[in-house]
Short mmCIF file of N, CA, C and O in Angstrom, two decimals:
data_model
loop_
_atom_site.label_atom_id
_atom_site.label_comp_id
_atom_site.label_asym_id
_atom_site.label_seq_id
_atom_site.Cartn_x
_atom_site.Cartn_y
_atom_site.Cartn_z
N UNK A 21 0.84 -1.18 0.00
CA UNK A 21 0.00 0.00 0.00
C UNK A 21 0.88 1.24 0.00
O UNK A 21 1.94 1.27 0.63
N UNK A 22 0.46 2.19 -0.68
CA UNK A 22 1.50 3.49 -1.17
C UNK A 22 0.87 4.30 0.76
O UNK A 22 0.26 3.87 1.74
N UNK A 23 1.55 5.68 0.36
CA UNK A 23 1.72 5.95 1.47
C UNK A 23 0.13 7.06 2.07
O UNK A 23 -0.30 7.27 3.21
N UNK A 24 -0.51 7.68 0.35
CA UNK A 24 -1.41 8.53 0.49
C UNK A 24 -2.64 7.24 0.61
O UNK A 24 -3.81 7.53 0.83
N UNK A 25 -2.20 5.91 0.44
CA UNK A 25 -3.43 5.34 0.88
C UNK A 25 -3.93 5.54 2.54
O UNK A 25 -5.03 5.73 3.07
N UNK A 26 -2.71 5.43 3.00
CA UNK A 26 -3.03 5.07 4.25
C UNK A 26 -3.24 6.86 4.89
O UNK A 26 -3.57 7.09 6.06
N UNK A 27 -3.08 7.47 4.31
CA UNK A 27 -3.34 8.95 4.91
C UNK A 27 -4.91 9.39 5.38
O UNK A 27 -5.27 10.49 5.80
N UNK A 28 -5.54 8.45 5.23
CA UNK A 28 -7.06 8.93 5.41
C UNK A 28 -6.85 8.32 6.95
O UNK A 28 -7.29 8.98 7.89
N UNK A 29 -6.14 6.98 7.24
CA UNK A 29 -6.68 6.02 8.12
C UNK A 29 -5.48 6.94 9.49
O UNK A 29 -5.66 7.00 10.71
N UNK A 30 -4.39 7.49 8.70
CA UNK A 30 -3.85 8.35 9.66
C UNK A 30 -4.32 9.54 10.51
O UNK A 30 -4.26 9.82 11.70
N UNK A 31 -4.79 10.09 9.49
CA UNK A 31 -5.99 11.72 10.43
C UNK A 31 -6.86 11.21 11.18
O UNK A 31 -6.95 11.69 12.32
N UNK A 32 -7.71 10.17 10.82
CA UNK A 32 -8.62 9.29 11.82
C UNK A 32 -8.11 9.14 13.19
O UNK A 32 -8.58 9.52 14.26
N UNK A 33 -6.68 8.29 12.80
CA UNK A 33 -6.46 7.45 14.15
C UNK A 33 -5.91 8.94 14.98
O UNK A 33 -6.14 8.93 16.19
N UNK A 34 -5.23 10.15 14.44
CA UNK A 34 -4.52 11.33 15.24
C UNK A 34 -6.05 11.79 15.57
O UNK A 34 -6.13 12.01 16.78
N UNK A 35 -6.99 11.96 15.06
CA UNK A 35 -8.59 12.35 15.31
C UNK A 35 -8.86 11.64 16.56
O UNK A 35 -8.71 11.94 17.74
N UNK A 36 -9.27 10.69 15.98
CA UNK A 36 -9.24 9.61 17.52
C UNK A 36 -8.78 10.26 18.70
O UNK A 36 -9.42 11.00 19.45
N UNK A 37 -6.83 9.64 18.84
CA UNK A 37 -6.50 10.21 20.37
C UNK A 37 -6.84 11.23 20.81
O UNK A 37 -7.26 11.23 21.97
N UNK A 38 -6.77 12.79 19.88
CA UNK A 38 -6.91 13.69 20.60
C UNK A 38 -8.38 13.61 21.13
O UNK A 38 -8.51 13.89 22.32
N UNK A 39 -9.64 13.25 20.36
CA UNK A 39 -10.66 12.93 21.58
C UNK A 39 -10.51 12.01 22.87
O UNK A 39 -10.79 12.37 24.02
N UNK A 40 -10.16 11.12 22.59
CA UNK A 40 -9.37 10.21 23.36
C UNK A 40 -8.95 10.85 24.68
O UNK A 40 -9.32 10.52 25.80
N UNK A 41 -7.97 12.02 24.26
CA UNK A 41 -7.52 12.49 25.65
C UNK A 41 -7.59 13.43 26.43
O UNK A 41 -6.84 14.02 27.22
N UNK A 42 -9.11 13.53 25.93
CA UNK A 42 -9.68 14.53 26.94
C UNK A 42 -11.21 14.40 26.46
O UNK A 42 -11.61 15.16 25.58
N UNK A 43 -12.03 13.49 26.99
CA UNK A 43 -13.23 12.85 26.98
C UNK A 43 -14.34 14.07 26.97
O UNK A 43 -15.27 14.33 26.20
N UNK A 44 -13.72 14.85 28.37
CA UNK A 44 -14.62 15.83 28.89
C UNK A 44 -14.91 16.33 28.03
O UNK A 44 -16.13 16.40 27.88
N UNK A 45 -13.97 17.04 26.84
CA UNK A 45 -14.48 18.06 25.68
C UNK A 45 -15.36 17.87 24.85
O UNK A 45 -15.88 18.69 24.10
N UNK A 46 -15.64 16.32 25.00
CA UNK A 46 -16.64 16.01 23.94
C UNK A 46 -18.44 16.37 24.41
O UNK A 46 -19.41 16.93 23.89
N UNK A 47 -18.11 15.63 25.74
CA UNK A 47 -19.49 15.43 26.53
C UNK A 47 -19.68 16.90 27.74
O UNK A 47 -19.09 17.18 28.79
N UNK A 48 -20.61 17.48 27.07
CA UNK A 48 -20.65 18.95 28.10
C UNK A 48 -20.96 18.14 29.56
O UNK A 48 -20.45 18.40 30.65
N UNK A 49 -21.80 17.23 29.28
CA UNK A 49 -22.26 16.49 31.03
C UNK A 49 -21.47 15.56 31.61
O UNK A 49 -21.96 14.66 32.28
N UNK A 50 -20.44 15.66 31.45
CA UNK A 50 -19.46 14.70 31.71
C UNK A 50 -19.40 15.10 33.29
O UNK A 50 -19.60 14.17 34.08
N UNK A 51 -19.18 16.22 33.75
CA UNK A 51 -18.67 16.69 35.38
C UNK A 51 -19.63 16.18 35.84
O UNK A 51 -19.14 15.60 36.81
N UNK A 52 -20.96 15.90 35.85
CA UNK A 52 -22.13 15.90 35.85
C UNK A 52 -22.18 14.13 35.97
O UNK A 52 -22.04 13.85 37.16
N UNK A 53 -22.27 13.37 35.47
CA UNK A 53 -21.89 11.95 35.42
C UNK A 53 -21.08 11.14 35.95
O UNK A 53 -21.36 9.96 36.16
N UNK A 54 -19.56 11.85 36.34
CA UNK A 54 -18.49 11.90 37.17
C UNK A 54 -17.21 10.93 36.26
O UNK A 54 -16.36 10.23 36.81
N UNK A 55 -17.40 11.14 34.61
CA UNK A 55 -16.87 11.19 34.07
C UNK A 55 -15.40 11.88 34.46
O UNK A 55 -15.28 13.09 34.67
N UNK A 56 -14.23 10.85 34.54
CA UNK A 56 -13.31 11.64 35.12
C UNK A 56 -12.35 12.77 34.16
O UNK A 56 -12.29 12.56 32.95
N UNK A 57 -11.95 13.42 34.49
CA UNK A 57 -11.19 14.27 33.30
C UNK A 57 -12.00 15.87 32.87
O UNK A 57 -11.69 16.84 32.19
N UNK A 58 -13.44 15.38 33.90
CA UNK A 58 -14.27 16.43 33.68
C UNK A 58 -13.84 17.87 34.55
O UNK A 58 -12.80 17.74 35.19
N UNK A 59 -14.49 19.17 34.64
CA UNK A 59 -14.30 20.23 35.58
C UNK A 59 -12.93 20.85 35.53
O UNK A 59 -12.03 20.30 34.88
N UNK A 60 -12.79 21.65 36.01
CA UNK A 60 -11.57 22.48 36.28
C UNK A 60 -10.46 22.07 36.03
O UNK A 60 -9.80 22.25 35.01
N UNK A 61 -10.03 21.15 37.50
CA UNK A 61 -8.81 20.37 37.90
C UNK A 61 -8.60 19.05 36.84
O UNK A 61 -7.59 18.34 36.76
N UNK A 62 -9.59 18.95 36.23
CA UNK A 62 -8.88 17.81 35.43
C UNK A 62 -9.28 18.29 34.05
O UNK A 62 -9.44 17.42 33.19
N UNK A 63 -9.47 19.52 33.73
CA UNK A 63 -9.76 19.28 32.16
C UNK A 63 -8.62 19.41 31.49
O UNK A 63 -8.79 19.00 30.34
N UNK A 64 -7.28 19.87 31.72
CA UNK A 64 -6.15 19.53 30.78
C UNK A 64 -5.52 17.89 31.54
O UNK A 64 -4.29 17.77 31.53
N UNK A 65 -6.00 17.20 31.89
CA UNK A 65 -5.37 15.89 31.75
C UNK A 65 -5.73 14.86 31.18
O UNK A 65 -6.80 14.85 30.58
N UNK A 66 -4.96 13.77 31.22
CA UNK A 66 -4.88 13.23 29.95
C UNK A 66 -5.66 11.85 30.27
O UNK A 66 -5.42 11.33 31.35
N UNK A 67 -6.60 11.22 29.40
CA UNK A 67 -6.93 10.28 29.71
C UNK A 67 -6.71 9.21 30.31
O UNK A 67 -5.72 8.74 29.75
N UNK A 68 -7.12 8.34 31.33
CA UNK A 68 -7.00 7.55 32.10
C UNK A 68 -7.70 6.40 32.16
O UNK A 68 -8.53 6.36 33.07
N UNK A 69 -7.59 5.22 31.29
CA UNK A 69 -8.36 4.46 31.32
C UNK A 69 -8.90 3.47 32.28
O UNK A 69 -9.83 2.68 32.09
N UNK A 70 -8.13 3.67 33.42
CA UNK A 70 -8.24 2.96 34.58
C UNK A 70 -9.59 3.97 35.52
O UNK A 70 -10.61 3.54 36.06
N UNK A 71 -9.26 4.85 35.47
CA UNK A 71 -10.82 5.94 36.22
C UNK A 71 -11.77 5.85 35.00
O UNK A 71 -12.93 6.16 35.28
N UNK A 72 -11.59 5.56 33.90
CA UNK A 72 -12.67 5.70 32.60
C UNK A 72 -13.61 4.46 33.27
O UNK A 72 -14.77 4.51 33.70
N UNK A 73 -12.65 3.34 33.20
CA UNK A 73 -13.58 1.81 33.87
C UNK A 73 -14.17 1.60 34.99
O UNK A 73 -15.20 0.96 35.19
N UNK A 74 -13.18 2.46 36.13
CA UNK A 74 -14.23 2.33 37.32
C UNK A 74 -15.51 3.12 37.43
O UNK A 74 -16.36 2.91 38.30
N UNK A 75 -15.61 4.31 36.25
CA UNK A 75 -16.38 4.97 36.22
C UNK A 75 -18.09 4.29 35.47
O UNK A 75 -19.24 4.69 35.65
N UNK A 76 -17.56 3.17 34.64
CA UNK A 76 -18.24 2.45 33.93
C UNK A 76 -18.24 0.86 34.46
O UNK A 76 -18.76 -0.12 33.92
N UNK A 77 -17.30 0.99 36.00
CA UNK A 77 -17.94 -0.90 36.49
C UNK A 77 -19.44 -0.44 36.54
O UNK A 77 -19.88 0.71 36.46
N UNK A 78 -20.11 -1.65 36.68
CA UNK A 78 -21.39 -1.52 37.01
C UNK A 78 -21.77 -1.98 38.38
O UNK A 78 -22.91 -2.12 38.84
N UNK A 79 -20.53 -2.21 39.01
CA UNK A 79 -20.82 -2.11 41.23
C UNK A 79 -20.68 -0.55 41.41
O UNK A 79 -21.22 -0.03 42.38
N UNK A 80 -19.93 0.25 40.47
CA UNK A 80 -19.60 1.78 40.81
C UNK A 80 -21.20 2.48 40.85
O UNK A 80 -21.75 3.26 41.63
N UNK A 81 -21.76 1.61 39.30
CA UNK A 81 -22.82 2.54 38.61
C UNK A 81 -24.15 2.23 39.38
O UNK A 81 -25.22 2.80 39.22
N UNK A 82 -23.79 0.94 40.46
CA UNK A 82 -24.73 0.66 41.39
C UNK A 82 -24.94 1.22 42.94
O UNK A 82 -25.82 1.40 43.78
N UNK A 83 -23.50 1.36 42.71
CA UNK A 83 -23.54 2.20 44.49
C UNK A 83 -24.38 3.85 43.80
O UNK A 83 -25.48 4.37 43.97
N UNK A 84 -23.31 4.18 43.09
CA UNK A 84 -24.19 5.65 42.25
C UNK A 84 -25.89 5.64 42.54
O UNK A 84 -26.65 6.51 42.96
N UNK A 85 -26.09 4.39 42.15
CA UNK A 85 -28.04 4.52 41.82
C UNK A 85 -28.56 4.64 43.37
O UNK A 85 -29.60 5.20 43.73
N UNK A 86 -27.46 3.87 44.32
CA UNK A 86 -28.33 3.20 45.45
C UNK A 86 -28.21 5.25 45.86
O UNK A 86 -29.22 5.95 45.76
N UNK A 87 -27.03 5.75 46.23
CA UNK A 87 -26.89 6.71 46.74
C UNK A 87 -28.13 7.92 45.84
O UNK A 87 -28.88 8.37 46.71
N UNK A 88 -28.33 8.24 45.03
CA UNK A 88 -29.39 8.94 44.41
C UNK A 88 -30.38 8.43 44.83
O UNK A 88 -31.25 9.25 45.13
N UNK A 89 -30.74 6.97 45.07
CA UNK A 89 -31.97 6.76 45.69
C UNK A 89 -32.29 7.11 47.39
O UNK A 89 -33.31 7.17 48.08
N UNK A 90 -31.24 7.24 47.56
CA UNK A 90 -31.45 7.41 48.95
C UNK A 90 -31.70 8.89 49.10
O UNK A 90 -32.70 9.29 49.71
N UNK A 91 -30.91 9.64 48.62
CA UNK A 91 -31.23 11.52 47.99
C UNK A 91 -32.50 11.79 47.64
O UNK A 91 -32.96 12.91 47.87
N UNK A 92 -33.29 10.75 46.99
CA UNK A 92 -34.38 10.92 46.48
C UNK A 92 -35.29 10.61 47.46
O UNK A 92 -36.28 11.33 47.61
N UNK A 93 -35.06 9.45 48.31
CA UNK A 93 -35.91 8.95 49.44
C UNK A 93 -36.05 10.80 50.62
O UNK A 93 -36.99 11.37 51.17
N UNK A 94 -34.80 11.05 50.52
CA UNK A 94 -34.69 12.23 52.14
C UNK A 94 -35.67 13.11 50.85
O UNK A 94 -36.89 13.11 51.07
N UNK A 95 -35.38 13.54 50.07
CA UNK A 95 -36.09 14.69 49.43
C UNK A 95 -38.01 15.02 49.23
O UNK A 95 -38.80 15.96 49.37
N UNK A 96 -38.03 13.39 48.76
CA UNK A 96 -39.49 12.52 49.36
C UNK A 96 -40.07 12.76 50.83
O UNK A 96 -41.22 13.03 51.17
N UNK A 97 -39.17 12.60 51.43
CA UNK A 97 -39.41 12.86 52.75
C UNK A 97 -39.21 14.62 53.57
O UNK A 97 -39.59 14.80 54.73
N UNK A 98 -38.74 15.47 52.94
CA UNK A 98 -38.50 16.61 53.36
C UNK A 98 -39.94 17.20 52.43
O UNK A 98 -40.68 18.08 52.85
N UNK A 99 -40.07 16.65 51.40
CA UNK A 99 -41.25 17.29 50.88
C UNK A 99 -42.74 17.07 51.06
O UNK A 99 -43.66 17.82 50.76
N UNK A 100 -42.76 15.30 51.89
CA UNK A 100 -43.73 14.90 52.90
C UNK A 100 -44.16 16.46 53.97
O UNK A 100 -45.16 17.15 54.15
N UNK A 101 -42.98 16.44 54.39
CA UNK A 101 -42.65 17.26 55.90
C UNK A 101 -43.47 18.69 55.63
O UNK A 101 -44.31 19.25 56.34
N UNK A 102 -42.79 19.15 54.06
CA UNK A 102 -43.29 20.42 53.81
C UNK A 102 -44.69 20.50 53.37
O UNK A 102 -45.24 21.60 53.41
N UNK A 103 -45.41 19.31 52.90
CA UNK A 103 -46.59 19.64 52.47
C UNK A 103 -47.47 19.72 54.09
O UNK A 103 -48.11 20.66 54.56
N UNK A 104 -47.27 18.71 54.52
CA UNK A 104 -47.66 18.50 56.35
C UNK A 104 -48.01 19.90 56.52
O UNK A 104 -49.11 20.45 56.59
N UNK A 105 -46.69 20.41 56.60
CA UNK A 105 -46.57 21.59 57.24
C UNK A 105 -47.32 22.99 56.91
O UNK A 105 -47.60 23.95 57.64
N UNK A 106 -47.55 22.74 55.45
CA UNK A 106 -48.31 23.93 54.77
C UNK A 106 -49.95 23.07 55.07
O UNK A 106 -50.52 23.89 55.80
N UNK A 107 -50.56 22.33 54.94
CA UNK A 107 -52.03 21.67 55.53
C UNK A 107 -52.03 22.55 56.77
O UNK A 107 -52.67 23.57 57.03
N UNK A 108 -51.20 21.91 57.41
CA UNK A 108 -51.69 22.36 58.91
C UNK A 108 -51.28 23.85 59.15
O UNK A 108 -51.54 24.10 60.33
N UNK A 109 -50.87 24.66 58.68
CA UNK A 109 -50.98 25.71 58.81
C UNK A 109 -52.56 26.13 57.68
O UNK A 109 -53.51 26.77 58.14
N UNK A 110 -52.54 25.94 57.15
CA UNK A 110 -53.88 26.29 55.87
C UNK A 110 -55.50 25.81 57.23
O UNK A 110 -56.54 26.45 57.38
N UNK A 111 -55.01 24.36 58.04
CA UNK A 111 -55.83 23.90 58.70
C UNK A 111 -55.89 25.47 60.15
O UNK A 111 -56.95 25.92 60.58
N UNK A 112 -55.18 25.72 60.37
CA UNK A 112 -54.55 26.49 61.65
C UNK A 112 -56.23 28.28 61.13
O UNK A 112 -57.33 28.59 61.59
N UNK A 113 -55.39 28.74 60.12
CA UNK A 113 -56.21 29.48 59.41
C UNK A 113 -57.21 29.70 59.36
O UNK A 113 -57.79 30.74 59.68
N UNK A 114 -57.76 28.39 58.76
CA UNK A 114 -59.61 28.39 58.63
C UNK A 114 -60.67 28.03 59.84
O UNK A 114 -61.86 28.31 59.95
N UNK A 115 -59.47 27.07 61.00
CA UNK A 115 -59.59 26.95 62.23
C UNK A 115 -60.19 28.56 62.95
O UNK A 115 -61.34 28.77 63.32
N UNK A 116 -58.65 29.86 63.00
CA UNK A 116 -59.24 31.13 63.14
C UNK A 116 -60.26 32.15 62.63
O UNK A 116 -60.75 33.14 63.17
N UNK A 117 -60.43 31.58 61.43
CA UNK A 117 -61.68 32.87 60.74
C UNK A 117 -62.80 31.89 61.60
O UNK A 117 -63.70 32.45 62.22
N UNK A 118 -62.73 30.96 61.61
CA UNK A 118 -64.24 29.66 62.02
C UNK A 118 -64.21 30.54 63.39
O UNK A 118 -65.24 31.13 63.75
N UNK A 119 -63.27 30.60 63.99
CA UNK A 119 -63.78 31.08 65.26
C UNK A 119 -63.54 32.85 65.92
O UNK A 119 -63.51 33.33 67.05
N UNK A 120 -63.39 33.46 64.40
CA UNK A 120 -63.70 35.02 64.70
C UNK A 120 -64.76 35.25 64.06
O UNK A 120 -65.21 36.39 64.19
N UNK A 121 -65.66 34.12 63.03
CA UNK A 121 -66.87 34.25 62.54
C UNK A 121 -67.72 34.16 63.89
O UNK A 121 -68.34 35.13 64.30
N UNK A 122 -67.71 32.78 64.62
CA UNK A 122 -68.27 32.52 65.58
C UNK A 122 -68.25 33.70 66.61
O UNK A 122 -69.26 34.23 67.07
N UNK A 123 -67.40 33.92 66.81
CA UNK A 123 -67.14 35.40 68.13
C UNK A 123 -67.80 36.54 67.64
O UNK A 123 -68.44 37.10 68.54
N UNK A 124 -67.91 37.23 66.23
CA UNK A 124 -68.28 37.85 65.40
C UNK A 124 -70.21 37.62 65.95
O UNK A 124 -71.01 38.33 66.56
N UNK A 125 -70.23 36.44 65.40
CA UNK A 125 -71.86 35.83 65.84
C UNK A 125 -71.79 36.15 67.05
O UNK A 125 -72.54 37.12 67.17
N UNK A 126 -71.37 35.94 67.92
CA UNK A 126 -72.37 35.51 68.94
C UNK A 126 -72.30 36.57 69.98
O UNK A 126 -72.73 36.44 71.13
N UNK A 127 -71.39 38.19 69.24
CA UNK A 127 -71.46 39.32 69.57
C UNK A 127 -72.60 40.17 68.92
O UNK A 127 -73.08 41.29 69.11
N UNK A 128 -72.84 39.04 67.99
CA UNK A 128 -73.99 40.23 67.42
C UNK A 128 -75.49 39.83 67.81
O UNK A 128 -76.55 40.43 67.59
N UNK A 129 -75.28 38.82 68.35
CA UNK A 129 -76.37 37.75 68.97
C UNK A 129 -76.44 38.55 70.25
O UNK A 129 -77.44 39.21 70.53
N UNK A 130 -75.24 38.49 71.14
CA UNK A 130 -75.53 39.26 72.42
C UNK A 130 -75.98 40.78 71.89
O UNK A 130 -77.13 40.86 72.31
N UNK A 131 -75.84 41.35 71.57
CA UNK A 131 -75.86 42.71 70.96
C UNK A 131 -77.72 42.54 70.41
O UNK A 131 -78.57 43.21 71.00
N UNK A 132 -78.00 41.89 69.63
CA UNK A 132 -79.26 42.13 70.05
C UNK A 132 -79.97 41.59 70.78
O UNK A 132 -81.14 41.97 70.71
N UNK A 133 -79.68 40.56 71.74
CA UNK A 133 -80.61 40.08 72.40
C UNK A 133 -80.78 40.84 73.87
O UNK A 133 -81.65 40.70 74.73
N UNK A 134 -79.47 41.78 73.82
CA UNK A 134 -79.29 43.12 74.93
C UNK A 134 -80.54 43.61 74.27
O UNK A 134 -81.57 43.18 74.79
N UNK A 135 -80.76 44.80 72.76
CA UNK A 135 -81.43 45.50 72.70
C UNK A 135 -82.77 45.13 72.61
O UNK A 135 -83.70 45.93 72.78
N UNK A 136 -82.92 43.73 72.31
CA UNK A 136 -84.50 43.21 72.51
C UNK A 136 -84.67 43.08 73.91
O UNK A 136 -85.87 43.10 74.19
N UNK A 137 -83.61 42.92 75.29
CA UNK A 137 -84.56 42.86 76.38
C UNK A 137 -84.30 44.21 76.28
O UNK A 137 -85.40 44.73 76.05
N UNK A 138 -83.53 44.98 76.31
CA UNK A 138 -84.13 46.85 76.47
C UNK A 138 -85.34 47.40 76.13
O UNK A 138 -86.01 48.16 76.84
N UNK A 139 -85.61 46.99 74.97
CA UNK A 139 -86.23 47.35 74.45
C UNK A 139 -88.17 46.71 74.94
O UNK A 139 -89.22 47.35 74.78
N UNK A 140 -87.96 45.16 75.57
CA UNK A 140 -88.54 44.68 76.74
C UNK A 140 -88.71 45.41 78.07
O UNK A 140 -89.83 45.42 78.59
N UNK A 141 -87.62 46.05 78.69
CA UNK A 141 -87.87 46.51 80.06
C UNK A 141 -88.30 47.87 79.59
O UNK A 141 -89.11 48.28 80.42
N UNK A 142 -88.18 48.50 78.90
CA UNK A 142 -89.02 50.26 78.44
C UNK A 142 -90.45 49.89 77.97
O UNK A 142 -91.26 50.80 78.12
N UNK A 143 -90.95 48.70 77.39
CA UNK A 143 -92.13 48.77 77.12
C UNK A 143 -93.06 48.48 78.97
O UNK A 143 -93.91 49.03 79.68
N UNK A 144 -92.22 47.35 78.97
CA UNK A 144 -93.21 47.13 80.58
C UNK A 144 -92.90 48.10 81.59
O UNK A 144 -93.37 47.94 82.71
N UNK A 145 -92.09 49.16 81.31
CA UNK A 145 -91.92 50.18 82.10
C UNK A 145 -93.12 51.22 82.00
O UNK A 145 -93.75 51.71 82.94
N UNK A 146 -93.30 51.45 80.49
CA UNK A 146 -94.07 51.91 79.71
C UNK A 146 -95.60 51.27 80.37
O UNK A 146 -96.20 51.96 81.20
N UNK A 147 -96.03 50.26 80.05
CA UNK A 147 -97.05 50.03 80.30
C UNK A 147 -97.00 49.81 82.06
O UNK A 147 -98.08 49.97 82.63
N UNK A 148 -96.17 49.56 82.65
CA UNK A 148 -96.45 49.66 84.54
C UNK A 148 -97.39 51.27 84.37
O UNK A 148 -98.54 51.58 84.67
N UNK A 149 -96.55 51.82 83.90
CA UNK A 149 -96.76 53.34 84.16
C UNK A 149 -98.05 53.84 83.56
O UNK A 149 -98.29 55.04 83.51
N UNK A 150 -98.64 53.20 83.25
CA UNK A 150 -99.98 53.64 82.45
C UNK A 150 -100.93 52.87 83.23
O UNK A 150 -102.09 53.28 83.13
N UNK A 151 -100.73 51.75 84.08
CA UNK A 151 -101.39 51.35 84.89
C UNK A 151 -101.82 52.14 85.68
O UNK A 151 -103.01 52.00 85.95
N UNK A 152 -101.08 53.24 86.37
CA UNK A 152 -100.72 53.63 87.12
C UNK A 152 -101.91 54.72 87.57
O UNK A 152 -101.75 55.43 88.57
#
């Protein structure tokens, strides 16, 4: 094989490494995944195929799931907490108008049942006096 044959299969394979050795550049979510090579401190270094694999065992990619599930369980549970917490305050609320309606009532209840007996003791005052 002459030499411009193999020149296609050469840019490829120099194409290749340089993705190769630095993963992160390819995949914006790589820091994010824990793709190593990702973020700050490691984006000028050079690929590592030994952190590439542990990143891709699947006991790594299992502890990963268990730990998100458990993140997900407290978050489940903090958002239990918060709905709780907004009910019973919403409950707390309608609890107080219920019983400044009631107080409301039963001031206006006393309030006239004052001016209906007043209005009782001036008539029989009224009529004593005409007895009279």
């Amino acid at each position: 094989m002459s030499q411009a044959a193999n020149e296609p299969w050469a840019a490829w394979a120099e194409s290749m490494q340089k993705m190769m050795s630095n993963p992160a550049a390819l995949n914006p979510f790589a820091g994010m995944m824990g793709v190593p090579g990702a973020g700050a401190a490691g984006a000028g270094a050079a690929f590592d195929p030994q952190q590439f694999m542990k990143a891709i065992d699947p006991a790594e990619i299992d502890r990963r799931i268990q730990d998100l599930r458990a993140v997900e369980a407290w978050m489940k549970l903090s958002l239990s907490g918060l709905e709780m917490s907004i009910k019973t305050m919403a409950m707390q609320r309608d609890a107080y108008a219920s019983f400044n309606k009631m107080s409301e009532s039963a001031t206006q209840s006393m309030k006239e049942g004052a001016e209906s007996m007043e209005r009782t003791v001036k008539r029989a005052a009224r009529s004593s006096a005409r007895r009279r």
